[in-house]
mmCIF file of C-alpha atoms in Angstrom:
data_model
loop_
_atom_site.group_PDB
_atom_site.id
_atom_site.type_symbol
_atom_site.label_atom_id
_atom_site.label_comp_id
_atom_site.label_asym_id
_atom_site.label_seq_id
_atom_site.Cartn_x
_atom_site.Cartn_y
_atom_site.Cartn_z
ATOM 1 C CA MET A 52 -151.607 -7.492 -60.384
ATOM 2 C CA SER A 53 -151.218 -9.785 -57.654
ATOM 3 C CA PHE A 54 -149.000 -9.499 -54.505
ATOM 4 C CA ARG A 55 -147.821 -11.950 -51.600
ATOM 5 C CA LYS A 56 -146.514 -11.429 -48.191
ATOM 6 C CA ARG A 57 -142.995 -11.695 -47.997
ATOM 7 C CA ASN A 58 -142.804 -13.285 -44.746
ATOM 8 C CA VAL A 59 -145.051 -16.676 -45.394
ATOM 9 C CA GLY A 60 -142.869 -19.379 -46.722
ATOM 10 C CA LEU A 61 -143.667 -21.431 -49.850
ATOM 11 C CA SER A 62 -144.148 -25.307 -49.170
ATOM 12 C CA GLY A 63 -141.854 -27.453 -51.173
ATOM 13 C CA PRO A 64 -140.153 -30.753 -50.943
ATOM 14 C CA SER A 65 -137.234 -29.203 -48.586
ATOM 15 C CA SER A 66 -139.732 -29.609 -45.731
ATOM 16 C CA SER A 67 -139.585 -33.331 -45.680
ATOM 17 C CA ASN A 68 -135.886 -33.252 -46.185
ATOM 18 C CA GLN A 69 -135.649 -31.597 -43.154
ATOM 19 C CA LYS A 70 -137.832 -33.996 -41.344
ATOM 20 C CA ILE A 71 -135.756 -36.850 -42.605
ATOM 21 C CA GLY A 72 -132.646 -34.538 -41.231
ATOM 22 C CA LEU A 73 -134.675 -34.171 -37.731
ATOM 23 C CA GLU A 74 -135.298 -37.892 -37.850
ATOM 24 C CA ALA A 75 -131.509 -38.998 -38.387
ATOM 25 C CA SER A 76 -130.302 -36.654 -35.856
ATOM 26 C CA THR A 77 -132.526 -37.731 -33.092
ATOM 27 C CA ASN A 78 -131.803 -41.593 -33.864
ATOM 28 C CA PRO A 79 -128.069 -41.797 -34.507
ATOM 29 C CA ILE A 80 -126.698 -45.162 -36.033
ATOM 30 C CA SER A 81 -124.518 -46.818 -33.884
ATOM 31 C CA GLY A 82 -120.962 -46.993 -34.625
ATOM 32 C CA VAL A 83 -121.151 -43.958 -37.326
ATOM 33 C CA ARG A 84 -120.458 -40.486 -37.374
ATOM 34 C CA SER A 85 -119.711 -37.240 -39.672
ATOM 35 C CA SER A 86 -116.630 -37.171 -42.085
ATOM 36 C CA PRO A 87 -114.193 -34.171 -40.947
ATOM 37 C CA LEU A 88 -113.836 -32.897 -44.598
ATOM 38 C CA ASP A 89 -117.481 -32.652 -45.683
ATOM 39 C CA GLY A 90 -119.545 -34.003 -42.872
ATOM 40 C CA ARG A 91 -120.774 -37.309 -44.976
ATOM 41 C CA LEU A 92 -121.870 -40.299 -42.799
ATOM 42 C CA THR A 93 -118.718 -42.777 -41.913
ATOM 43 C CA THR A 94 -117.852 -46.032 -40.333
ATOM 44 C CA SER A 95 -115.097 -47.651 -39.521
ATOM 45 C CA THR A 96 -113.004 -50.511 -40.900
ATOM 46 C CA GLY A 97 -111.723 -52.105 -37.702
ATOM 47 C CA THR A 98 -108.426 -50.696 -38.375
ATOM 48 C CA SER A 99 -107.721 -47.199 -37.587
ATOM 49 C CA SER A 100 -104.787 -46.800 -40.238
ATOM 50 C CA LEU A 101 -107.065 -48.024 -42.748
ATOM 51 C CA ASP A 102 -109.638 -45.516 -41.376
ATOM 52 C CA ASP A 103 -107.211 -42.819 -42.105
ATOM 53 C CA LEU A 104 -105.958 -44.074 -45.039
ATOM 54 C CA LEU A 105 -109.544 -43.870 -46.767
ATOM 55 C CA GLY A 106 -109.556 -39.763 -45.956
ATOM 56 C CA HIS A 107 -112.591 -39.443 -44.288
ATOM 57 C CA SER A 108 -111.472 -41.174 -41.039
ATOM 58 C CA GLY A 109 -113.587 -44.145 -41.853
ATOM 59 C CA LEU A 110 -115.352 -45.677 -44.839
ATOM 60 C CA ALA A 111 -118.020 -43.365 -46.241
ATOM 61 C CA LEU A 112 -121.779 -45.142 -46.140
ATOM 62 C CA ALA A 113 -123.302 -46.119 -49.675
ATOM 63 C CA ASN A 114 -119.361 -46.980 -50.681
ATOM 64 C CA SER A 115 -117.786 -50.354 -51.856
ATOM 65 C CA LEU A 116 -114.300 -51.314 -50.977
ATOM 66 C CA LEU A 117 -112.442 -53.822 -52.980
ATOM 67 C CA ILE A 118 -108.953 -55.287 -51.695
ATOM 68 C CA GLU A 119 -106.558 -57.133 -54.077
ATOM 69 C CA GLU A 120 -104.089 -59.483 -52.878
ATOM 70 C CA ASN A 121 -101.054 -60.995 -54.504
ATOM 71 C CA GLY A 122 -99.750 -64.436 -53.574
ATOM 72 C CA THR A 123 -100.963 -66.992 -51.472
ATOM 73 C CA THR A 124 -101.137 -65.093 -48.279
ATOM 74 C CA GLU A 125 -104.476 -64.153 -46.555
ATOM 75 C CA PHE A 126 -103.825 -60.712 -45.291
ATOM 76 C CA SER A 127 -106.929 -59.400 -46.801
ATOM 77 C CA THR A 128 -109.039 -61.995 -45.137
ATOM 78 C CA THR A 129 -107.430 -60.383 -41.702
ATOM 79 C CA LEU A 130 -108.974 -56.646 -42.689
ATOM 80 C CA LEU A 131 -112.192 -58.370 -43.259
ATOM 81 C CA ARG A 132 -112.172 -60.117 -40.018
ATOM 82 C CA TYR A 133 -111.355 -56.692 -38.398
ATOM 83 C CA PHE A 134 -114.069 -55.179 -40.660
ATOM 84 C CA THR A 135 -116.592 -57.896 -38.964
ATOM 85 C CA ALA A 136 -115.497 -57.772 -35.711
ATOM 86 C CA GLU A 137 -115.971 -54.143 -35.476
ATOM 87 C CA GLY A 138 -119.396 -54.652 -37.026
ATOM 88 C CA VAL A 139 -120.348 -57.110 -34.408
ATOM 89 C CA VAL A 140 -119.316 -54.834 -31.654
ATOM 90 C CA GLN A 141 -121.437 -51.982 -32.947
ATOM 91 C CA GLY A 142 -124.657 -53.982 -33.311
ATOM 92 C CA HIS A 143 -124.438 -54.082 -37.232
ATOM 93 C CA LYS A 144 -126.466 -56.276 -39.579
ATOM 94 C CA VAL A 145 -123.181 -58.529 -41.131
ATOM 95 C CA HIS A 146 -123.929 -60.653 -44.641
ATOM 96 C CA ILE A 147 -121.090 -62.743 -45.429
ATOM 97 C CA VAL A 148 -121.528 -64.272 -48.714
ATOM 98 C CA GLY A 149 -119.882 -67.680 -49.712
ATOM 99 C CA VAL A 150 -118.627 -68.717 -46.140
ATOM 100 C CA GLY A 151 -120.232 -71.083 -43.481
ATOM 101 C CA GLU A 152 -120.549 -70.021 -39.514
ATOM 102 C CA SER A 153 -116.857 -71.263 -38.952
ATOM 103 C CA TRP A 154 -115.320 -68.438 -40.622
ATOM 104 C CA ALA A 155 -116.906 -65.916 -37.873
ATOM 105 C CA ARG A 156 -115.618 -68.118 -35.206
ATOM 106 C CA ASP A 157 -112.195 -66.896 -35.623
ATOM 107 C CA LEU A 158 -112.990 -63.223 -35.731
ATOM 108 C CA PRO A 159 -110.362 -61.218 -33.488
ATOM 109 C CA GLY A 160 -111.414 -60.521 -29.812
ATOM 110 C CA LEU A 161 -111.309 -57.108 -27.998
ATOM 111 C CA SER A 162 -108.532 -55.661 -26.994
ATOM 112 C CA GLY A 163 -109.535 -52.178 -25.841
ATOM 113 C CA PRO A 164 -110.878 -48.677 -27.618
ATOM 114 C CA VAL A 165 -108.240 -46.859 -29.882
ATOM 115 C CA ARG A 166 -108.077 -43.478 -27.802
ATOM 116 C CA GLU A 167 -104.984 -42.082 -29.453
ATOM 117 C CA ASP A 168 -102.625 -42.783 -32.260
ATOM 118 C CA THR A 169 -99.078 -44.475 -31.093
ATOM 119 C CA ALA A 170 -97.346 -41.994 -33.396
ATOM 120 C CA ARG A 171 -98.890 -38.987 -31.788
ATOM 121 C CA LEU A 172 -97.786 -40.007 -28.365
ATOM 122 C CA GLU A 173 -94.386 -40.332 -29.436
ATOM 123 C CA SER A 174 -94.193 -37.026 -31.330
ATOM 124 C CA ARG A 175 -95.259 -35.404 -27.932
ATOM 125 C CA THR A 176 -92.810 -37.412 -25.608
ATOM 126 C CA ARG A 177 -90.117 -36.349 -28.377
ATOM 127 C CA ALA A 178 -91.057 -32.983 -28.183
ATOM 128 C CA GLU A 179 -91.090 -33.016 -24.487
ATOM 129 C CA LYS A 180 -87.653 -34.153 -24.360
ATOM 130 C CA GLU A 181 -86.186 -31.437 -27.230
ATOM 131 C CA ARG A 182 -87.508 -28.733 -24.912
ATOM 132 C CA MET A 183 -84.915 -25.855 -24.283
ATOM 133 C CA LYS A 184 -82.870 -26.582 -21.419
ATOM 134 C CA ILE A 185 -83.362 -22.892 -19.912
ATOM 135 C CA ALA A 186 -86.951 -23.423 -19.669
ATOM 136 C CA TRP A 187 -86.687 -25.254 -16.370
ATOM 137 C CA ARG A 188 -85.698 -22.033 -14.461
ATOM 138 C CA TYR A 189 -89.481 -20.824 -15.490
ATOM 139 C CA GLU A 190 -91.080 -24.058 -14.901
ATOM 140 C CA ARG A 191 -90.774 -23.272 -11.155
ATOM 141 C CA LEU A 192 -92.986 -19.805 -11.753
ATOM 142 C CA GLY A 193 -95.942 -21.673 -13.020
ATOM 143 C CA ASP A 194 -98.372 -20.059 -15.744
ATOM 144 C CA PHE A 195 -98.287 -16.469 -16.438
ATOM 145 C CA GLY A 196 -101.046 -14.810 -14.076
ATOM 146 C CA ALA A 197 -101.684 -18.179 -12.128
ATOM 147 C CA GLY A 198 -101.213 -16.316 -8.874
ATOM 148 C CA LEU A 199 -103.400 -13.242 -9.747
ATOM 149 C CA ALA A 200 -106.088 -15.396 -10.767
ATOM 150 C CA SER A 201 -106.280 -17.596 -7.701
ATOM 151 C CA ALA A 202 -105.744 -14.493 -5.789
ATOM 152 C CA ARG A 203 -108.968 -12.928 -7.379
ATOM 153 C CA ALA A 204 -110.906 -15.943 -7.620
ATOM 154 C CA PRO A 205 -114.767 -15.352 -7.766
ATOM 155 C CA PRO A 206 -116.603 -16.260 -4.525
ATOM 156 C CA ALA A 207 -117.906 -19.660 -4.596
ATOM 157 C CA VAL A 208 -121.309 -20.673 -5.704
ATOM 158 C CA HIS A 209 -123.715 -22.662 -4.057
ATOM 159 C CA ARG A 210 -125.476 -25.246 -6.619
ATOM 160 C CA ASP A 211 -128.258 -27.450 -6.213
ATOM 161 C CA PRO A 212 -127.072 -30.842 -6.151
ATOM 162 C CA LYS A 213 -129.948 -32.364 -8.107
ATOM 163 C CA VAL A 214 -129.146 -30.017 -10.900
ATOM 164 C CA ASP A 215 -125.576 -31.052 -10.993
ATOM 165 C CA ALA A 216 -126.543 -34.685 -11.111
ATOM 166 C CA SER A 217 -129.005 -34.208 -14.206
ATOM 167 C CA SER A 218 -126.372 -32.173 -15.868
ATOM 168 C CA ASN A 219 -123.748 -34.884 -15.913
ATOM 169 C CA ALA A 220 -126.398 -37.663 -16.806
ATOM 170 C CA ASN A 221 -126.954 -35.756 -19.858
ATOM 171 C CA GLN A 222 -123.238 -35.494 -20.672
ATOM 172 C CA ALA A 223 -122.516 -38.869 -21.394
ATOM 173 C CA GLU A 224 -119.287 -40.260 -22.864
ATOM 174 C CA PRO A 225 -119.188 -40.810 -26.433
ATOM 175 C CA ALA A 226 -119.209 -44.228 -27.961
ATOM 176 C CA THR A 227 -116.258 -45.363 -29.326
ATOM 177 C CA PHE A 228 -115.912 -45.348 -33.100
ATOM 178 C CA CYS A 229 -113.038 -47.939 -33.482
ATOM 179 C CA HIS A 230 -112.043 -50.848 -31.254
ATOM 180 C CA ALA A 231 -108.420 -52.405 -31.152
ATOM 181 C CA PHE A 232 -108.555 -56.262 -31.817
ATOM 182 C CA ASP A 233 -106.349 -58.677 -30.499
ATOM 183 C CA LEU A 234 -105.643 -61.804 -33.361
ATOM 184 C CA THR A 235 -104.867 -64.178 -30.201
ATOM 185 C CA LYS A 236 -108.266 -63.916 -28.539
ATOM 186 C CA ARG A 237 -111.789 -64.717 -29.620
ATOM 187 C CA LEU A 238 -115.013 -62.358 -30.039
ATOM 188 C CA THR A 239 -117.511 -63.412 -28.412
ATOM 189 C CA VAL A 240 -120.707 -62.844 -30.526
ATOM 190 C CA PRO A 241 -123.646 -61.282 -28.172
ATOM 191 C CA ASP A 242 -126.718 -62.725 -31.002
ATOM 192 C CA PRO A 243 -125.576 -65.221 -33.678
ATOM 193 C CA LYS A 244 -128.819 -63.622 -35.521
ATOM 194 C CA ILE A 245 -126.591 -60.683 -35.999
ATOM 195 C CA PHE A 246 -125.018 -62.774 -38.850
ATOM 196 C CA ASN A 247 -126.557 -63.598 -42.238
ATOM 197 C CA PHE A 248 -124.536 -66.244 -43.958
ATOM 198 C CA ILE A 249 -125.518 -66.043 -47.999
ATOM 199 C CA PRO A 250 -124.825 -69.497 -49.753
ATOM 200 C CA VAL A 251 -123.418 -69.319 -53.726
ATOM 201 C CA ARG A 252 -125.856 -71.419 -55.478
ATOM 202 C CA GLN A 253 -125.227 -73.012 -58.960
ATOM 203 C CA ALA A 254 -126.554 -70.766 -62.141
ATOM 204 C CA SER A 255 -129.898 -72.064 -63.651
ATOM 205 C CA GLN A 256 -130.989 -71.738 -67.005
ATOM 206 C CA LEU A 257 -133.208 -68.547 -66.561
ATOM 207 C CA GLY A 258 -131.133 -66.409 -64.098
ATOM 208 C CA SER A 259 -127.713 -65.615 -62.720
ATOM 209 C CA PRO A 260 -125.864 -67.398 -59.808
ATOM 210 C CA PHE A 261 -125.576 -63.944 -57.869
ATOM 211 C CA GLN A 262 -129.261 -63.513 -57.996
ATOM 212 C CA SER A 263 -130.009 -65.096 -54.691
ATOM 213 C CA ILE A 264 -127.371 -63.201 -53.035
ATOM 214 C CA LEU A 265 -129.175 -60.086 -54.154
ATOM 215 C CA GLN A 266 -132.509 -61.076 -53.151
ATOM 216 C CA SER A 267 -131.093 -61.584 -49.369
ATOM 217 C CA LEU A 268 -129.787 -58.389 -49.155
ATOM 218 C CA LYS A 269 -132.856 -56.711 -50.504
ATOM 219 C CA ASP A 270 -135.051 -58.516 -48.470
ATOM 220 C CA HIS A 271 -133.010 -57.918 -45.209
ATOM 221 C CA LEU A 272 -132.642 -54.026 -46.494
ATOM 222 C CA THR A 273 -136.132 -53.861 -46.656
ATOM 223 C CA ALA A 274 -137.322 -55.407 -43.385
ATOM 224 C CA ALA A 275 -134.964 -53.975 -41.124
ATOM 225 C CA PRO A 276 -135.144 -50.265 -39.859
ATOM 226 C CA LYS A 277 -133.183 -47.298 -41.111
ATOM 227 C CA SER A 278 -131.460 -47.008 -37.917
ATOM 228 C CA MET A 279 -129.918 -50.184 -38.747
ATOM 229 C CA LEU A 280 -126.531 -50.486 -40.602
ATOM 230 C CA HIS A 281 -125.987 -53.511 -42.704
ATOM 231 C CA ARG A 282 -122.015 -54.403 -43.862
ATOM 232 C CA LEU A 283 -121.900 -56.851 -46.604
ATOM 233 C CA LEU A 284 -118.984 -58.800 -46.514
ATOM 234 C CA ILE A 285 -117.517 -60.946 -49.915
ATOM 235 C CA PRO A 286 -114.345 -63.079 -49.123
ATOM 236 C CA ASN A 287 -112.357 -64.268 -52.077
ATOM 237 C CA LEU A 288 -114.533 -63.025 -54.870
ATOM 238 C CA LEU A 289 -114.656 -65.480 -57.862
ATOM 239 C CA SER A 290 -112.397 -67.995 -55.682
ATOM 240 C CA PRO A 291 -112.993 -71.599 -57.573
ATOM 241 C CA ALA A 292 -113.360 -73.035 -53.944
ATOM 242 C CA ILE A 293 -116.679 -71.184 -53.598
ATOM 243 C CA TYR A 294 -117.581 -69.811 -56.876
ATOM 244 C CA PRO A 295 -118.754 -72.208 -59.911
ATOM 245 C CA PRO A 296 -117.063 -71.393 -62.931
ATOM 246 C CA ASP A 297 -120.221 -69.504 -64.856
ATOM 247 C CA CYS A 298 -119.658 -66.469 -61.816
ATOM 248 C CA SER A 299 -116.644 -65.415 -63.750
ATOM 249 C CA THR A 300 -118.122 -64.480 -66.928
ATOM 250 C CA PRO A 301 -118.392 -60.811 -67.639
ATOM 251 C CA GLN A 302 -122.089 -60.851 -67.972
ATOM 252 C CA HIS A 303 -122.641 -62.225 -64.375
ATOM 253 C CA ILE A 304 -119.784 -60.560 -62.396
ATOM 254 C CA LEU A 305 -120.294 -57.112 -63.933
ATOM 255 C CA GLN A 306 -124.057 -57.233 -63.490
ATOM 256 C CA PHE A 307 -123.808 -58.403 -59.971
ATOM 257 C CA LEU A 308 -121.364 -55.458 -58.848
ATOM 258 C CA HIS A 309 -123.416 -53.254 -60.956
ATOM 259 C CA SER A 310 -126.527 -54.170 -59.018
ATOM 260 C CA LEU A 311 -124.432 -53.859 -55.802
ATOM 261 C CA ARG A 312 -123.759 -50.186 -56.875
ATOM 262 C CA ALA A 313 -127.511 -49.473 -57.281
ATOM 263 C CA LEU A 314 -128.161 -51.286 -54.003
ATOM 264 C CA LEU A 315 -125.661 -48.938 -52.138
ATOM 265 C CA ARG A 316 -127.463 -45.546 -53.743
ATOM 266 C CA GLN A 317 -130.990 -46.936 -52.964
ATOM 267 C CA TYR A 318 -130.097 -47.475 -49.294
ATOM 268 C CA PRO A 319 -127.269 -44.550 -49.097
ATOM 269 C CA THR A 320 -127.503 -44.563 -45.024
ATOM 270 C CA GLN A 321 -127.746 -48.574 -44.306
ATOM 271 C CA LEU A 322 -125.233 -50.220 -46.472
ATOM 272 C CA VAL A 323 -121.308 -50.597 -47.022
ATOM 273 C CA ILE A 324 -119.393 -53.291 -48.840
ATOM 274 C CA MET A 325 -116.099 -54.911 -48.464
ATOM 275 C CA MET A 326 -114.564 -57.406 -50.886
ATOM 276 C CA THR A 327 -111.349 -59.227 -51.425
ATOM 277 C CA LEU A 328 -110.118 -60.671 -54.834
ATOM 278 C CA PRO A 329 -107.043 -62.901 -55.296
ATOM 279 C CA LEU A 330 -105.121 -61.354 -58.238
ATOM 280 C CA MET A 331 -102.891 -64.691 -58.408
ATOM 281 C CA LEU A 332 -105.896 -65.984 -60.448
ATOM 282 C CA TYR A 333 -107.404 -62.845 -62.003
ATOM 283 C CA PRO A 334 -104.460 -60.495 -62.484
ATOM 284 C CA ARG A 335 -104.972 -56.781 -63.155
ATOM 285 C CA SER A 336 -103.822 -57.021 -66.573
ATOM 286 C CA THR A 337 -106.962 -58.585 -67.742
ATOM 287 C CA GLY A 338 -109.886 -56.328 -68.580
ATOM 288 C CA LEU A 339 -112.525 -58.125 -66.412
ATOM 289 C CA VAL A 340 -110.403 -57.001 -63.455
ATOM 290 C CA ARG A 341 -110.316 -53.259 -64.346
ATOM 291 C CA TRP A 342 -113.948 -53.419 -65.079
ATOM 292 C CA MET A 343 -114.410 -54.573 -61.358
ATOM 293 C CA GLU A 344 -111.918 -51.711 -60.060
ATOM 294 C CA LEU A 345 -114.125 -49.370 -61.876
ATOM 295 C CA LEU A 346 -117.345 -50.639 -60.611
ATOM 296 C CA SER A 347 -115.967 -50.256 -57.155
ATOM 297 C CA ASP A 348 -115.724 -47.113 -55.161
ATOM 298 C CA GLY A 349 -112.318 -47.742 -53.472
ATOM 299 C CA VAL A 350 -109.575 -50.321 -54.822
ATOM 300 C CA ILE A 351 -106.500 -51.206 -52.511
ATOM 301 C CA GLU A 352 -103.885 -53.759 -53.653
ATOM 302 C CA LEU A 353 -101.560 -55.463 -51.174
ATOM 303 C CA SER A 354 -98.291 -57.086 -52.136
ATOM 304 C CA PRO A 355 -96.781 -59.253 -49.568
ATOM 305 C CA PHE A 356 -92.743 -59.593 -49.850
ATOM 306 C CA PRO A 357 -91.310 -62.778 -50.468
ATOM 307 C CA HIS A 358 -90.897 -65.040 -47.539
ATOM 308 C CA SER A 359 -87.221 -65.378 -46.174
ATOM 309 C CA ASP A 360 -86.101 -68.076 -43.868
ATOM 310 C CA GLN A 361 -83.065 -66.197 -42.993
ATOM 311 C CA ALA A 362 -83.531 -63.480 -40.157
ATOM 312 C CA ALA A 363 -82.753 -60.247 -41.018
ATOM 313 C CA PRO A 364 -81.647 -57.117 -38.748
ATOM 314 C CA PRO A 365 -84.319 -54.617 -38.518
ATOM 315 C CA THR A 366 -82.152 -52.027 -40.270
ATOM 316 C CA ALA A 367 -82.235 -54.096 -43.743
ATOM 317 C CA SER A 368 -85.838 -55.042 -43.421
ATOM 318 C CA GLY A 369 -86.989 -51.456 -43.476
ATOM 319 C CA ALA A 370 -87.841 -51.183 -40.503
ATOM 320 C CA ALA A 371 -86.869 -47.692 -38.473
ATOM 321 C CA THR A 372 -85.647 -48.819 -35.180
ATOM 322 C CA ALA A 373 -84.794 -52.325 -33.761
ATOM 323 C CA GLN A 374 -88.106 -52.044 -31.652
ATOM 324 C CA GLU A 375 -90.311 -51.649 -34.531
ATOM 325 C CA GLU A 376 -91.726 -54.313 -36.397
ATOM 326 C CA LYS A 377 -90.596 -55.066 -39.993
ATOM 327 C CA PRO A 378 -93.071 -54.177 -42.851
ATOM 328 C CA GLN A 379 -94.426 -57.449 -44.563
ATOM 329 C CA GLY A 380 -95.694 -55.918 -47.750
ATOM 330 C CA LEU A 381 -96.554 -52.885 -49.767
ATOM 331 C CA VAL A 382 -100.409 -51.109 -50.171
ATOM 332 C CA LYS A 383 -101.272 -49.546 -52.860
ATOM 333 C CA VAL A 384 -104.002 -47.253 -53.595
ATOM 334 C CA HIS A 385 -105.574 -47.415 -56.996
ATOM 335 C CA ARG A 386 -109.008 -45.827 -55.913
ATOM 336 C CA LEU A 387 -110.624 -43.830 -53.040
ATOM 337 C CA PRO A 388 -114.423 -43.593 -52.021
ATOM 338 C CA VAL A 389 -115.735 -40.487 -53.101
ATOM 339 C CA PHE A 390 -112.271 -38.836 -54.019
ATOM 340 C CA SER A 391 -111.996 -40.840 -57.305
ATOM 341 C CA GLU A 392 -115.502 -40.303 -58.131
ATOM 342 C CA LYS A 393 -114.556 -36.377 -58.145
ATOM 343 C CA GLY A 394 -111.562 -36.777 -60.080
ATOM 344 C CA GLY A 395 -108.753 -36.907 -57.005
ATOM 345 C CA GLY A 396 -106.071 -39.418 -56.343
ATOM 346 C CA PRO A 397 -104.591 -40.752 -53.264
ATOM 347 C CA LEU A 398 -104.140 -38.227 -50.640
ATOM 348 C CA SER A 399 -100.544 -39.215 -49.914
ATOM 349 C CA GLY A 400 -97.896 -39.625 -52.404
ATOM 350 C CA ASP A 401 -95.466 -41.773 -50.314
ATOM 351 C CA ASP A 402 -94.865 -45.493 -50.375
ATOM 352 C CA LEU A 403 -97.137 -47.321 -47.884
ATOM 353 C CA ALA A 404 -96.167 -50.803 -46.123
ATOM 354 C CA PHE A 405 -98.383 -52.963 -43.692
ATOM 355 C CA THR A 406 -97.165 -54.670 -40.968
ATOM 356 C CA VAL A 407 -99.541 -57.559 -39.227
ATOM 357 C CA SER A 408 -98.786 -58.070 -35.335
ATOM 358 C CA ARG A 409 -100.158 -60.260 -32.643
ATOM 359 C CA ARG A 410 -102.592 -57.201 -31.897
ATOM 360 C CA LYS A 411 -102.685 -55.327 -34.777
ATOM 361 C CA PHE A 412 -102.933 -54.690 -38.494
ATOM 362 C CA VAL A 413 -100.756 -51.204 -39.214
ATOM 363 C CA ILE A 414 -100.459 -49.345 -42.684
ATOM 364 C CA LYS A 415 -97.582 -46.962 -42.464
ATOM 365 C CA PRO A 416 -95.134 -45.346 -44.932
ATOM 366 C CA PHE A 417 -92.408 -47.222 -46.065
ATOM 367 C CA ASN A 418 -88.820 -46.142 -46.110
ATOM 368 C CA LEU A 419 -85.889 -47.724 -48.213
ATOM 369 C CA PRO A 420 -82.882 -48.684 -45.262
ATOM 370 C CA PRO A 421 -79.564 -47.061 -45.741
ATOM 371 C CA VAL A 422 -77.367 -48.698 -48.418
ATOM 372 C CA GLU A 423 -75.381 -52.085 -47.150
ATOM 373 C CA GLY A 424 -71.343 -50.572 -46.521
ATOM 374 C CA ASP A 425 -72.648 -46.870 -45.847
ATOM 375 C CA THR A 426 -72.054 -46.907 -42.063
ATOM 376 C CA GLU A 427 -71.938 -43.149 -41.542
ATOM 377 C CA ALA A 428 -75.698 -43.216 -42.965
ATOM 378 C CA GLN A 429 -76.618 -46.329 -40.539
ATOM 379 C CA HIS A 430 -75.254 -44.653 -37.435
ATOM 380 C CA GLY A 431 -76.210 -41.200 -38.095
ATOM 381 C CA GLU A 432 -72.820 -39.783 -38.395
ATOM 382 C CA GLY A 433 -73.208 -37.721 -41.507
ATOM 383 C CA GLY A 434 -75.007 -35.179 -40.011
ATOM 384 C CA GLY A 435 -72.420 -32.783 -38.562
ATOM 385 C CA LYS A 436 -71.210 -29.321 -39.630
ATOM 386 C CA PRO A 437 -69.710 -29.075 -43.306
ATOM 387 C CA THR A 438 -65.853 -28.689 -42.660
ATOM 388 C CA LYS A 439 -63.600 -26.327 -44.983
ATOM 389 C CA VAL A 440 -62.548 -29.394 -47.037
ATOM 390 C CA ASP A 441 -66.369 -30.065 -47.826
ATOM 391 C CA ILE A 442 -67.028 -26.782 -49.010
ATOM 392 C CA ASP A 443 -63.949 -26.365 -51.231
ATOM 393 C CA PHE A 444 -64.652 -27.349 -55.094
#
């Protein structure tokens, strides 16, 4: 009968996993942080409201996002430009399929980092205004125990200034995860080599028209270091203005999406994908689009409102206040990265709408305006106490 010491650990594949984890912690990727839900690595889409909608405060690495849009507008292209601009600022490698260098010249410029959500600031000011009126009597007294603490303060400790300087140098400010962009400005690209423009070639007799795209992406992923994040952008997928007719056949486009999914799983910390699809040319009722949605990790649909030349008041257009900008379309979430793969659905059951202004792209809950003619609901006069006449029945 053989015996073994209990303190001796067995060598196995876990040791190599620990080394990989140590290397990832010592060499963090710029613009990447852990998800607050399960700790998986995420990166920002350049739009803070879209990051919140995806559930992990960003787009999880090794995932793809398909943005569908009805009509002839280009709101989905605006989200792609935000996604591209965020990658340029963070120093990521950006791959753009089917468009030339002129497309990257219209990227929105920096407006400043997103420090705190506007809704949180509004709720904080609202809470301060609704504070109890009697509390002003006690505000002059200060916090409870503050006088005792100041009276019994410990003696001052003389520290070495060299030690303080070294500690302050080690405590550097955290890098900005999501930046704010202004559509009226233009982003200055520090290095043009950060872009990789991949043209769409005609289909040959032996291969698929997407083969050159996959080969270019594989070459860059293999040659780049593991600390480099790659962003793949595919604007207006299957548009006749960019792609030849053979690309819309199921054996080509579905095989292409299968290959992209395989690359995402092969490089789980180095690749994220965002695509747009015009639903006016390829509606969701077709089986091809449904298969494309199944091969994508996340699917979001933008449905712009019909354009109206007549200026409508803010209360009739869906805006809550006169200062708030009216929504320009609805947002439907069909699939979410990670959640839909595990059998879950959208995190919120509320109707969502999007608003594109000069400085930001915002996705927020959509509330219907009061019924026209209901003056009490419009002016908020129906919130009083019920009278005796109202109680009798």
